[in-house]
Short mmCIF file of C-alpha atoms and ligand atoms in Angstrom, two decimals:
data_model
loop_
_atom_site.label_atom_id
_atom_site.label_comp_id
_atom_site.label_asym_id
_atom_site.label_seq_id
_atom_site.Cartn_x
_atom_site.Cartn_y
_atom_site.Cartn_z
CA UNK A 1 -5.53 -0.24 -27.93
CA UNK A 2 -5.77 -3.84 -26.85
CA UNK A 3 -3.35 -6.20 -25.13
CA UNK A 4 -2.90 -8.01 -28.46
CA UNK A 5 -1.16 -4.99 -30.01
CA UNK A 6 1.36 -4.51 -27.24
CA UNK A 7 3.77 -7.21 -28.37
CA UNK A 8 3.19 -9.64 -25.51
CA UNK A 9 3.67 -13.37 -26.09
CA UNK A 10 0.69 -15.67 -26.55
CA UNK A 11 1.21 -17.50 -23.27
CA UNK A 12 1.41 -14.28 -21.27
CA UNK A 13 -1.63 -12.85 -23.07
CA UNK A 14 -3.45 -16.01 -22.22
CA UNK A 15 -2.52 -15.56 -18.54
CA UNK A 16 -3.77 -11.95 -18.57
CA UNK A 17 -7.00 -12.99 -20.26
CA UNK A 18 -7.55 -15.67 -17.65
CA UNK A 19 -7.34 -12.87 -15.05
CA UNK A 20 -10.22 -11.20 -16.84
CA UNK A 21 -8.13 -8.33 -18.19
CA UNK A 22 -9.55 -7.20 -21.49
CA UNK A 23 -7.97 -3.78 -21.96
CA UNK A 24 -4.62 -2.53 -20.72
CA UNK A 25 -4.65 0.22 -18.08
CA UNK A 26 -2.78 3.49 -18.88
CA UNK A 27 0.38 2.44 -17.03
CA UNK A 28 0.35 -0.89 -18.86
CA UNK A 29 -0.14 0.84 -22.22
CA UNK A 30 2.90 2.99 -21.64
CA UNK A 31 5.22 0.74 -19.66
CA UNK A 32 4.86 -2.56 -21.54
CA UNK A 33 6.40 -1.38 -24.87
CA UNK A 34 9.27 0.34 -23.02
CA UNK A 35 10.06 -2.78 -21.01
CA UNK A 36 9.81 -5.01 -24.08
CA UNK A 37 12.25 -2.70 -25.89
CA UNK A 38 14.83 -3.44 -23.21
CA UNK A 39 15.08 0.05 -21.73
CA UNK A 40 15.33 0.92 -18.05
CA UNK A 41 12.25 2.60 -16.63
CA UNK A 42 11.23 4.95 -13.83
CA UNK A 43 7.49 4.97 -13.43
CA UNK A 44 5.29 6.80 -11.01
CA UNK A 45 1.70 5.69 -10.87
CA UNK A 46 -0.91 5.46 -8.16
CA UNK A 47 -1.33 2.07 -6.59
CA UNK A 48 -4.34 0.25 -7.96
CA UNK A 49 -3.51 1.31 -11.49
CA UNK A 50 -2.41 -2.15 -12.60
CA UNK A 51 1.29 -1.52 -12.16
CA UNK A 52 2.15 -5.10 -11.15
CA UNK A 53 0.95 -6.43 -14.50
CA UNK A 54 2.68 -3.46 -16.19
CA UNK A 55 6.04 -4.90 -15.19
CA UNK A 56 5.24 -8.59 -14.74
CA UNK A 57 3.66 -9.25 -18.15
CA UNK A 58 6.51 -7.93 -20.37
CA UNK A 59 9.20 -9.42 -18.13
CA UNK A 60 7.50 -12.81 -18.25
CA UNK A 61 7.51 -12.67 -22.07
CA UNK A 62 11.28 -12.69 -21.87
CA UNK A 63 11.36 -15.53 -19.34
CA UNK A 64 9.24 -17.81 -21.46
CA UNK A 65 11.57 -20.80 -21.19
CA UNK A 66 12.47 -21.91 -17.70
CA UNK A 67 16.22 -21.90 -17.05
CA UNK A 68 16.14 -22.40 -13.29
CA UNK A 69 18.43 -19.48 -12.67
CA UNK A 70 17.35 -16.30 -10.93
CA UNK A 71 16.68 -14.05 -13.90
CA UNK A 72 14.21 -11.64 -12.32
CA UNK A 73 14.32 -10.13 -8.84
CA UNK A 74 11.46 -7.98 -7.49
CA UNK A 75 12.02 -6.07 -4.25
CA UNK A 76 8.98 -5.03 -2.19
CA UNK A 77 8.85 -3.05 1.07
CA UNK A 78 6.42 -5.23 3.02
CA UNK A 79 5.66 -8.90 3.35
CA UNK A 80 2.08 -8.36 2.32
CA UNK A 81 3.07 -6.61 -0.90
CA UNK A 82 5.67 -9.28 -1.64
CA UNK A 83 3.03 -11.98 -1.21
CA UNK A 84 0.59 -10.12 -3.40
CA UNK A 85 3.11 -9.60 -6.20
CA UNK A 86 4.26 -13.23 -6.03
CA UNK A 87 0.65 -14.34 -6.36
CA UNK A 88 0.20 -12.03 -9.36
CA UNK A 89 3.28 -13.57 -11.03
CA UNK A 90 1.88 -17.06 -10.39
CA UNK A 91 -1.44 -16.03 -11.91
CA UNK A 92 0.14 -14.55 -15.03
CA UNK A 93 2.51 -17.53 -15.40
CA UNK A 94 -0.14 -20.18 -15.22
CA UNK A 95 0.45 -21.30 -18.82
CA UNK A 96 4.24 -21.24 -18.49
CA UNK A 97 6.79 -23.50 -16.80
CA UNK A 98 8.69 -20.59 -15.28
CA UNK A 99 8.94 -20.68 -11.47
CA UNK A 100 8.64 -17.95 -8.86
CA UNK A 101 9.42 -17.95 -5.15
CA UNK A 102 8.75 -15.62 -2.26
CA UNK A 103 11.39 -14.54 0.26
CA UNK A 104 10.44 -12.47 3.30
CA UNK A 105 11.07 -12.23 7.03
CA UNK A 106 8.93 -13.48 9.88
CA UNK A 107 9.06 -17.12 8.78
CA UNK A 108 11.71 -19.89 8.85
CA UNK A 109 14.75 -19.98 6.54
CA UNK A 110 14.62 -23.69 5.64
CA UNK A 111 11.98 -23.72 2.93
CA UNK A 112 13.24 -20.47 1.46
CA UNK A 113 16.77 -21.92 1.22
CA UNK A 114 15.39 -25.01 -0.51
CA UNK A 115 13.43 -22.88 -2.93
CA UNK A 116 16.46 -20.74 -3.73
CA UNK A 117 18.65 -23.79 -4.29
CA UNK A 118 16.07 -25.25 -6.67
CA UNK A 119 17.02 -22.27 -8.81
CA UNK A 120 13.78 -20.56 -9.61
CA UNK A 121 13.39 -17.99 -12.41
CA UNK A 122 11.72 -15.17 -10.45
CA UNK A 123 12.29 -14.12 -6.84
CA UNK A 124 9.97 -11.68 -5.10
CA UNK A 125 11.55 -10.53 -1.84
CA UNK A 126 11.69 -8.02 0.96
CA UNK A 127 15.21 -6.56 1.23
CA UNK A 128 16.22 -7.62 4.79
CA UNK A 129 15.59 -11.34 4.45
CA UNK A 130 17.04 -11.47 0.94
CA UNK A 131 20.26 -9.90 2.25
CA UNK A 132 20.40 -12.53 5.01
CA UNK A 133 20.24 -15.26 2.39
CA UNK A 134 22.80 -13.45 0.25
CA UNK A 135 25.20 -13.19 3.17
CA UNK A 136 24.85 -16.92 3.69
CA UNK A 137 25.77 -17.51 0.06
CA UNK A 138 22.34 -18.91 -0.78
CA UNK A 139 21.52 -16.54 -3.63
CA UNK A 140 23.20 -16.57 -7.03
CA UNK A 141 22.34 -13.39 -8.91
CA UNK A 142 24.92 -13.83 -11.67
CA UNK A 143 22.26 -14.65 -14.30
CA UNK A 144 19.95 -11.79 -13.34
CA UNK A 145 18.35 -10.02 -16.29
CA UNK A 146 15.61 -7.97 -14.61
CA UNK A 147 15.73 -6.01 -11.36
CA UNK A 148 12.42 -4.47 -10.29
CA UNK A 149 12.38 -2.02 -7.41
CA UNK A 150 8.74 -1.55 -6.47
CA UNK A 151 7.15 0.99 -4.08
CA UNK A 152 10.54 2.61 -3.63
CA UNK A 153 9.15 5.61 -1.75
CA UNK A 154 7.81 3.20 0.83
CA UNK A 155 11.20 1.49 1.03
CA UNK A 156 12.68 4.91 1.65
CA UNK A 157 10.16 5.64 4.44
CA UNK A 158 10.94 2.32 6.06
CA UNK A 159 14.69 2.89 5.97
CA UNK A 160 15.38 0.11 3.44
CA UNK A 161 17.34 2.10 0.86
CA UNK A 162 20.78 1.09 2.26
CA UNK A 163 19.73 -2.60 2.05
CA UNK A 164 18.43 -2.03 -1.47
CA UNK A 165 21.78 -0.52 -2.47
CA UNK A 166 23.66 -3.49 -1.03
CA UNK A 167 21.49 -5.84 -3.06
CA UNK A 168 21.84 -3.80 -6.26
CA UNK A 169 25.63 -3.87 -5.85
CA UNK A 170 25.50 -7.66 -6.21
CA UNK A 171 23.46 -7.57 -9.42
CA UNK A 172 25.12 -7.86 -12.84
CA UNK A 173 25.53 -4.51 -14.61
CA UNK A 174 23.99 -5.89 -17.80
CA UNK A 175 20.54 -6.16 -16.21
CA UNK A 176 17.44 -4.15 -17.12
CA UNK A 177 16.20 -2.13 -14.13
CA UNK A 178 12.63 -0.95 -13.52
CA UNK A 179 11.84 1.42 -10.68
CA UNK A 180 8.31 2.15 -9.46
CA UNK A 181 7.58 4.82 -6.88
CA UNK A 182 4.54 6.98 -6.16
CA UNK A 183 6.82 9.99 -5.69
CA UNK A 184 10.45 10.58 -6.65
CA UNK A 185 12.03 12.67 -3.88
CA UNK A 186 15.74 13.52 -4.04
CA UNK A 187 17.05 10.35 -2.36
CA UNK A 188 15.16 8.20 -4.83
CA UNK A 189 16.36 10.33 -7.72
CA UNK A 190 19.94 9.70 -6.50
CA UNK A 191 19.33 5.96 -6.22
CA UNK A 192 17.82 5.98 -9.70
CA UNK A 193 20.74 7.77 -11.32
CA UNK A 194 23.10 5.28 -9.69
CA UNK A 195 21.29 2.09 -10.59
CA UNK A 196 19.42 2.87 -13.84
CA UNK A 197 20.85 3.52 -17.30
CA UNK A 198 19.22 6.21 -19.39
CA UNK A 199 15.76 5.36 -18.09
CA UNK A 200 12.50 6.20 -19.81
CA UNK A 201 10.28 8.18 -17.44
CA UNK A 202 6.57 7.58 -17.16
CA UNK A 203 4.17 9.42 -14.91
CA UNK A 204 0.56 8.35 -14.82
CA UNK A 205 -2.03 10.69 -13.37
CA UNK A 206 -1.30 13.17 -10.62
CA UNK A 207 -0.12 10.99 -7.78
CA UNK A 208 -1.25 13.59 -5.31
CA UNK A 209 -4.85 13.14 -6.21
CA UNK A 210 -7.01 10.51 -4.62
CA UNK A 211 -8.71 8.22 -7.14
CA UNK A 212 -11.70 9.97 -8.66
CA UNK A 213 -13.93 7.07 -7.73
CA UNK A 214 -13.51 7.72 -4.00
CA UNK A 215 -16.00 9.92 -2.15
CA UNK A 216 -14.20 11.28 0.87
CA UNK A 217 -15.41 13.26 3.86
CA UNK A 218 -14.33 14.42 7.30
CA UNK A 219 -16.31 13.80 10.46
CA UNK A 220 -15.24 16.27 13.14
CA UNK A 221 -15.82 15.13 16.73
CA UNK A 222 -14.50 15.55 20.28
CA UNK A 223 -11.68 13.22 21.30
CA UNK A 224 -13.88 11.58 23.92
CA UNK A 225 -16.49 10.65 21.33
CA UNK A 226 -14.27 9.21 18.60
CA UNK A 227 -15.15 5.59 19.24
CA UNK A 228 -18.84 6.39 19.69
CA UNK A 229 -18.82 8.16 16.33
CA UNK A 230 -17.06 5.21 14.72
CA UNK A 231 -19.77 2.87 15.98
CA UNK A 232 -22.46 5.24 14.74
CA UNK A 233 -20.80 5.49 11.32
CA UNK A 234 -20.59 1.72 11.06
CA UNK A 235 -24.18 1.32 12.19
CA UNK A 236 -25.45 3.72 9.56
CA UNK A 237 -23.28 2.65 6.69
CA UNK A 238 -24.29 0.01 4.29
CA UNK A 239 -20.87 -1.54 3.87
CA UNK A 240 -19.46 -4.76 2.45
CA UNK A 241 -16.10 -4.55 4.04
CA UNK A 242 -14.44 -1.74 5.96
CA UNK A 243 -10.78 -1.02 6.42
CA UNK A 244 -10.11 1.14 9.49
CA UNK A 245 -6.74 2.83 9.89
CA UNK A 246 -5.20 3.53 13.25
CA UNK A 247 -2.00 5.49 13.76
CA UNK A 248 -0.58 3.07 16.32
CA UNK A 249 -0.44 -0.70 16.73
CA UNK A 250 -1.88 -0.50 20.25
CA UNK A 251 -4.64 1.72 18.95
CA UNK A 252 -5.45 -0.83 16.24
CA UNK A 253 -5.68 -3.61 18.83
CA UNK A 254 -7.83 -1.46 21.11
CA UNK A 255 -10.26 -0.48 18.35
CA UNK A 256 -10.50 -4.11 17.21
CA UNK A 257 -11.20 -5.27 20.78
CA UNK A 258 -13.90 -2.67 21.32
CA UNK A 259 -15.55 -3.40 17.97
CA UNK A 260 -15.59 -7.08 18.82
CA UNK A 261 -17.43 -6.24 22.06
CA UNK A 262 -19.95 -4.47 19.85
CA UNK A 263 -20.51 -7.61 17.79
CA UNK A 264 -18.49 -6.73 14.72
CA UNK A 265 -16.46 -9.47 13.09
CA UNK A 266 -13.10 -7.78 13.10
CA UNK A 267 -9.39 -8.50 12.78
CA UNK A 268 -6.28 -6.37 13.32
CA UNK A 269 -3.26 -6.14 10.98
CA UNK A 270 0.00 -4.57 12.10
CA UNK A 271 3.66 -5.38 12.36
CA UNK A 272 3.57 -6.65 15.97
CA UNK A 273 1.46 -9.57 14.88
CA UNK A 274 3.15 -12.79 13.82
CA UNK A 275 3.47 -13.59 10.16
CA UNK A 276 0.87 -16.34 10.49
CA UNK A 277 -1.54 -13.89 12.10
CA UNK A 278 -0.88 -11.30 9.39
CA UNK A 279 -1.59 -13.78 6.62
CA UNK A 280 -4.69 -15.04 8.39
CA UNK A 281 -5.95 -11.49 8.92
CA UNK A 282 -5.49 -10.48 5.30
CA UNK A 283 -6.80 -13.71 3.84
CA UNK A 284 -9.75 -13.71 6.25
CA UNK A 285 -10.62 -10.13 5.38
CA UNK A 286 -10.30 -10.77 1.64
CA UNK A 287 -12.44 -13.90 1.90
CA UNK A 288 -15.12 -12.04 3.84
CA UNK A 289 -14.62 -13.90 7.15
CA UNK A 290 -14.10 -10.51 8.78
CA UNK A 291 -16.21 -7.53 7.80
CA UNK A 292 -13.82 -5.08 9.40
CA UNK A 293 -10.03 -4.93 9.42
CA UNK A 294 -8.22 -2.45 11.64
CA UNK A 295 -4.73 -1.75 10.34
CA UNK A 296 -1.77 0.52 10.71
CA UNK A 297 -0.20 2.05 7.62
CA UNK A 298 1.45 -1.24 6.74
CA UNK A 299 -1.76 -2.07 4.90
CA UNK A 300 -2.09 1.31 3.26
CA UNK A 301 0.33 0.99 0.41
CA UNK A 302 -0.33 -1.14 -2.55
CA UNK A 303 -2.20 -3.92 -0.82
CA UNK A 304 -4.87 -5.02 -3.23
CA UNK A 305 -8.07 -5.86 -1.46
CA UNK A 306 -10.90 -6.11 -3.91
CA UNK A 307 -14.25 -4.99 -2.65
CA UNK A 308 -13.24 -2.71 0.23
CA UNK A 309 -16.32 -0.55 0.18
CA UNK A 310 -15.26 1.83 2.94
CA UNK A 311 -12.09 3.16 4.45
CA UNK A 312 -12.30 4.90 7.81
CA UNK A 313 -9.37 6.83 9.21
CA UNK A 314 -9.75 6.63 12.96
CA UNK A 315 -6.86 9.10 13.22
CA UNK A 316 -5.95 11.73 10.67
CA UNK A 317 -2.79 10.54 8.88
CA UNK A 318 0.20 12.71 9.79
CA UNK A 319 1.74 12.54 6.33
CA UNK A 320 -0.45 13.82 3.51
CA UNK A 321 0.82 11.06 1.16
CA UNK A 322 -0.54 8.49 3.60
CA UNK A 323 -3.99 10.01 3.28
CA UNK A 324 -3.94 9.36 -0.47
CA UNK A 325 -2.59 5.85 0.05
CA UNK A 326 -5.05 5.00 2.78
CA UNK A 327 -8.13 6.13 0.97
CA UNK A 328 -6.75 4.50 -2.17
CA UNK A 329 -7.62 1.15 -0.58
CA UNK A 330 -11.18 1.79 -1.68
CA UNK A 331 -12.38 2.76 -5.12
CA UNK A 332 -9.74 0.57 -6.76
CA UNK A 333 -9.98 -0.42 -10.41
CA UNK A 334 -12.85 1.98 -11.03
CA UNK A 335 -15.07 0.74 -8.21
CA UNK A 336 -16.72 3.50 -6.26
CA UNK A 337 -15.76 3.65 -2.60
CA UNK A 338 -16.25 5.87 0.43
CA UNK A 339 -13.52 7.13 2.70
CA UNK A 340 -14.33 8.77 6.03
CA UNK A 341 -11.86 10.47 8.31
CA UNK A 342 -12.68 11.03 11.95
CA UNK A 343 -11.09 14.28 12.96
CA UNK A 344 -10.54 16.08 16.27
CA UNK A 345 -9.64 19.75 16.65
CA UNK A 346 -6.04 18.89 17.42
CA UNK A 347 -5.75 17.24 14.04
CA UNK A 348 -6.84 20.33 12.15
CA UNK A 349 -3.27 21.28 11.14
CA UNK A 350 -2.79 17.83 9.56
CA UNK A 351 -6.05 18.25 7.68
CA UNK A 352 -4.85 21.57 6.31
CA UNK A 353 -1.62 19.90 5.13
CA UNK A 354 -3.61 17.15 3.45
CA UNK A 355 -5.89 19.62 1.72
CA UNK A 356 -2.90 21.59 0.48
CA UNK A 357 -1.28 18.39 -0.74
CA UNK A 358 -4.26 17.08 -2.65
CA UNK A 359 -5.25 20.53 -3.85
CA UNK A 360 -8.85 20.29 -2.74
CA UNK A 361 -10.83 20.75 0.43
CA UNK A 362 -12.53 17.75 1.96
CA UNK A 363 -16.17 18.22 2.97
CA UNK A 364 -16.94 18.29 6.73
CA UNK A 365 -20.01 16.26 7.61
CA UNK A 366 -22.12 16.09 10.73
CA UNK A 367 -23.82 12.80 11.48
CA UNK A 368 -27.57 13.27 11.82
CA UNK A 369 -29.05 12.34 15.18
CA UNK A 370 -25.67 11.74 16.78
CA UNK A 371 -25.55 13.33 20.22
CA UNK A 372 -22.50 15.52 19.87
CA UNK A 373 -21.35 16.65 23.32
CA UNK A 374 -19.36 19.41 21.79
CA UNK A 375 -19.92 21.08 18.47
CA UNK A 376 -17.51 24.02 18.43
CA UNK A 377 -15.20 21.92 16.30
CA UNK A 378 -17.51 22.67 13.40
CA UNK A 379 -16.34 26.23 13.66
CA UNK A 380 -12.79 25.72 12.53
CA UNK A 381 -11.50 29.25 12.84
CA UNK A 382 -12.51 29.23 16.49
CA UNK A 383 -11.14 25.74 16.96
CA UNK A 384 -7.78 26.66 15.49
CA UNK A 385 -7.49 29.77 17.67
CA UNK A 386 -8.44 27.86 20.82
CA UNK A 387 -5.97 25.13 19.99
CA UNK A 388 -3.20 27.66 19.51
CA UNK A 389 -3.78 29.30 22.88
CA UNK A 390 -4.20 25.91 24.58
CA UNK A 391 -0.87 24.79 23.17
CA UNK A 392 0.77 27.86 24.64
CA UNK A 393 -0.32 26.81 28.13
CA UNK A 394 0.06 23.06 28.25
CA UNK A 395 -0.74 20.21 25.98
CA UNK A 396 -1.56 17.25 28.17
CA UNK A 397 -4.73 15.29 27.83
CA UNK A 398 -6.90 17.46 30.08
CA UNK A 399 -6.38 20.46 27.83
CA UNK A 400 -7.37 18.67 24.68
CA UNK A 401 -9.51 20.93 22.70
CA UNK A 402 -12.74 19.22 21.97
CA UNK A 403 -13.08 17.47 25.31
CA UNK A 404 -16.10 18.25 27.48
CA UNK A 405 -13.90 20.03 30.00
CA UNK A 406 -13.24 22.98 27.77
CA UNK A 407 -16.83 23.66 27.04
P1 AMP B 501 -2.03 -3.19 -8.95
O1 AMP B 501 -1.98 -1.71 -9.19
O2 AMP B 501 -0.96 -3.94 -9.70
O3 AMP B 501 -2.05 -3.52 -7.47
O4 AMP B 501 -3.42 -3.75 -9.57
C1 AMP B 501 -4.67 -3.37 -9.06
C2 AMP B 501 -5.77 -4.33 -9.48
O5 AMP B 501 -6.10 -4.15 -10.86
C3 AMP B 501 -5.43 -5.81 -9.33
O6 AMP B 501 -6.56 -6.46 -8.76
C4 AMP B 501 -5.21 -6.30 -10.73
O7 AMP B 501 -5.54 -7.69 -10.87
C5 AMP B 501 -6.18 -5.43 -11.52
N1 AMP B 501 -5.74 -5.20 -12.92
C6 AMP B 501 -4.50 -5.01 -13.39
N2 AMP B 501 -4.51 -4.82 -14.71
C7 AMP B 501 -5.78 -4.89 -15.12
C8 AMP B 501 -6.44 -4.77 -16.40
N3 AMP B 501 -5.77 -4.53 -17.51
N4 AMP B 501 -7.77 -4.90 -16.42
C9 AMP B 501 -8.48 -5.14 -15.29
N5 AMP B 501 -7.93 -5.25 -14.05
C10 AMP B 501 -6.59 -5.13 -13.97
#
């Protein structure tokens, strides 16, 4: 099945071809006809599956002639995703006169107000800032035809669902609504039954499974040697670009600082950085100015960074879904990627949760010629038992299983 047979307009097809797309991805094959038929849609698909084009291409076919009224609104959970989706719209629209604008927090209101008053056709926004503009009367949604709620599970995690509801309340009832979410827990199901009409449901792949093109492995180590192991992994890995995940913002800054001292070109991305810094970090990493980016989970969902050859989890993610999202940053669009997770004995319970979630065990690897000060962590039964009894006594730093002191 080719793009030509999906019923897309010539101009949109042309835009997709210019992007180098020759064949539709599975989500595109299934979603495009549904959207063109005018039906509401709930779709769950892994990120990296081509879901932006799955909604943008058919919607753009219906916005062929510019009217300078907001006819399509896309809500995204993070600024980075909003930027990425706006760029995708611009790319697909390159042979059209339709206009798109981007609305998100962290930057001034002036230009955004101007853009909104110019009456663009498509708005890609994060919920908080859009609501601000709406409350100031700067947004006219009366001509809205398409409402796209993207990465809704992430919006739920970030506490945005009440804002999303407030926005949906202001949208005309005659609109077509498309909802994309990796998982559909109860809250999202409730939102969907309130804001969608008789939706078609599409599920692509098992969203619990990491992409098949990712090789993933665990590297157990003592807490005190985590950074040393990270350096050793970087030194022995033939990488193009590495995305390192840290659980905390401070941790991300610390890792970035230490890597810099070790002569790596590195940048940090997290929500305490200014918008300008976030854009610079992402652009710099994409352009290859930095070989390493250290990020919190803000970068884990949906951000499309071509050519990330390796993902390293400096901390084990506490939510199993985040593991899938984080390692999904590599191996996108059928490229092969490697994902390493540095793991301490204390993190063993999280690993077990992840393995249950993804339905497979992740291989434990030992780095050759690395001077492990403590190797009992490779015996997990023993590690788990020791951790349990240690927890019963006290849990402060000195008792951390895996530190030299307990040897
Ligand atoms: P997404 O899941 O929307 O973030 O897309 C992931 C990546 O796949 C992006 O770099 C898209 O440009 C790319 N992509 C989307 N559709 C296709 C296609 N049909 N053929 C090749 N690449 C695609």
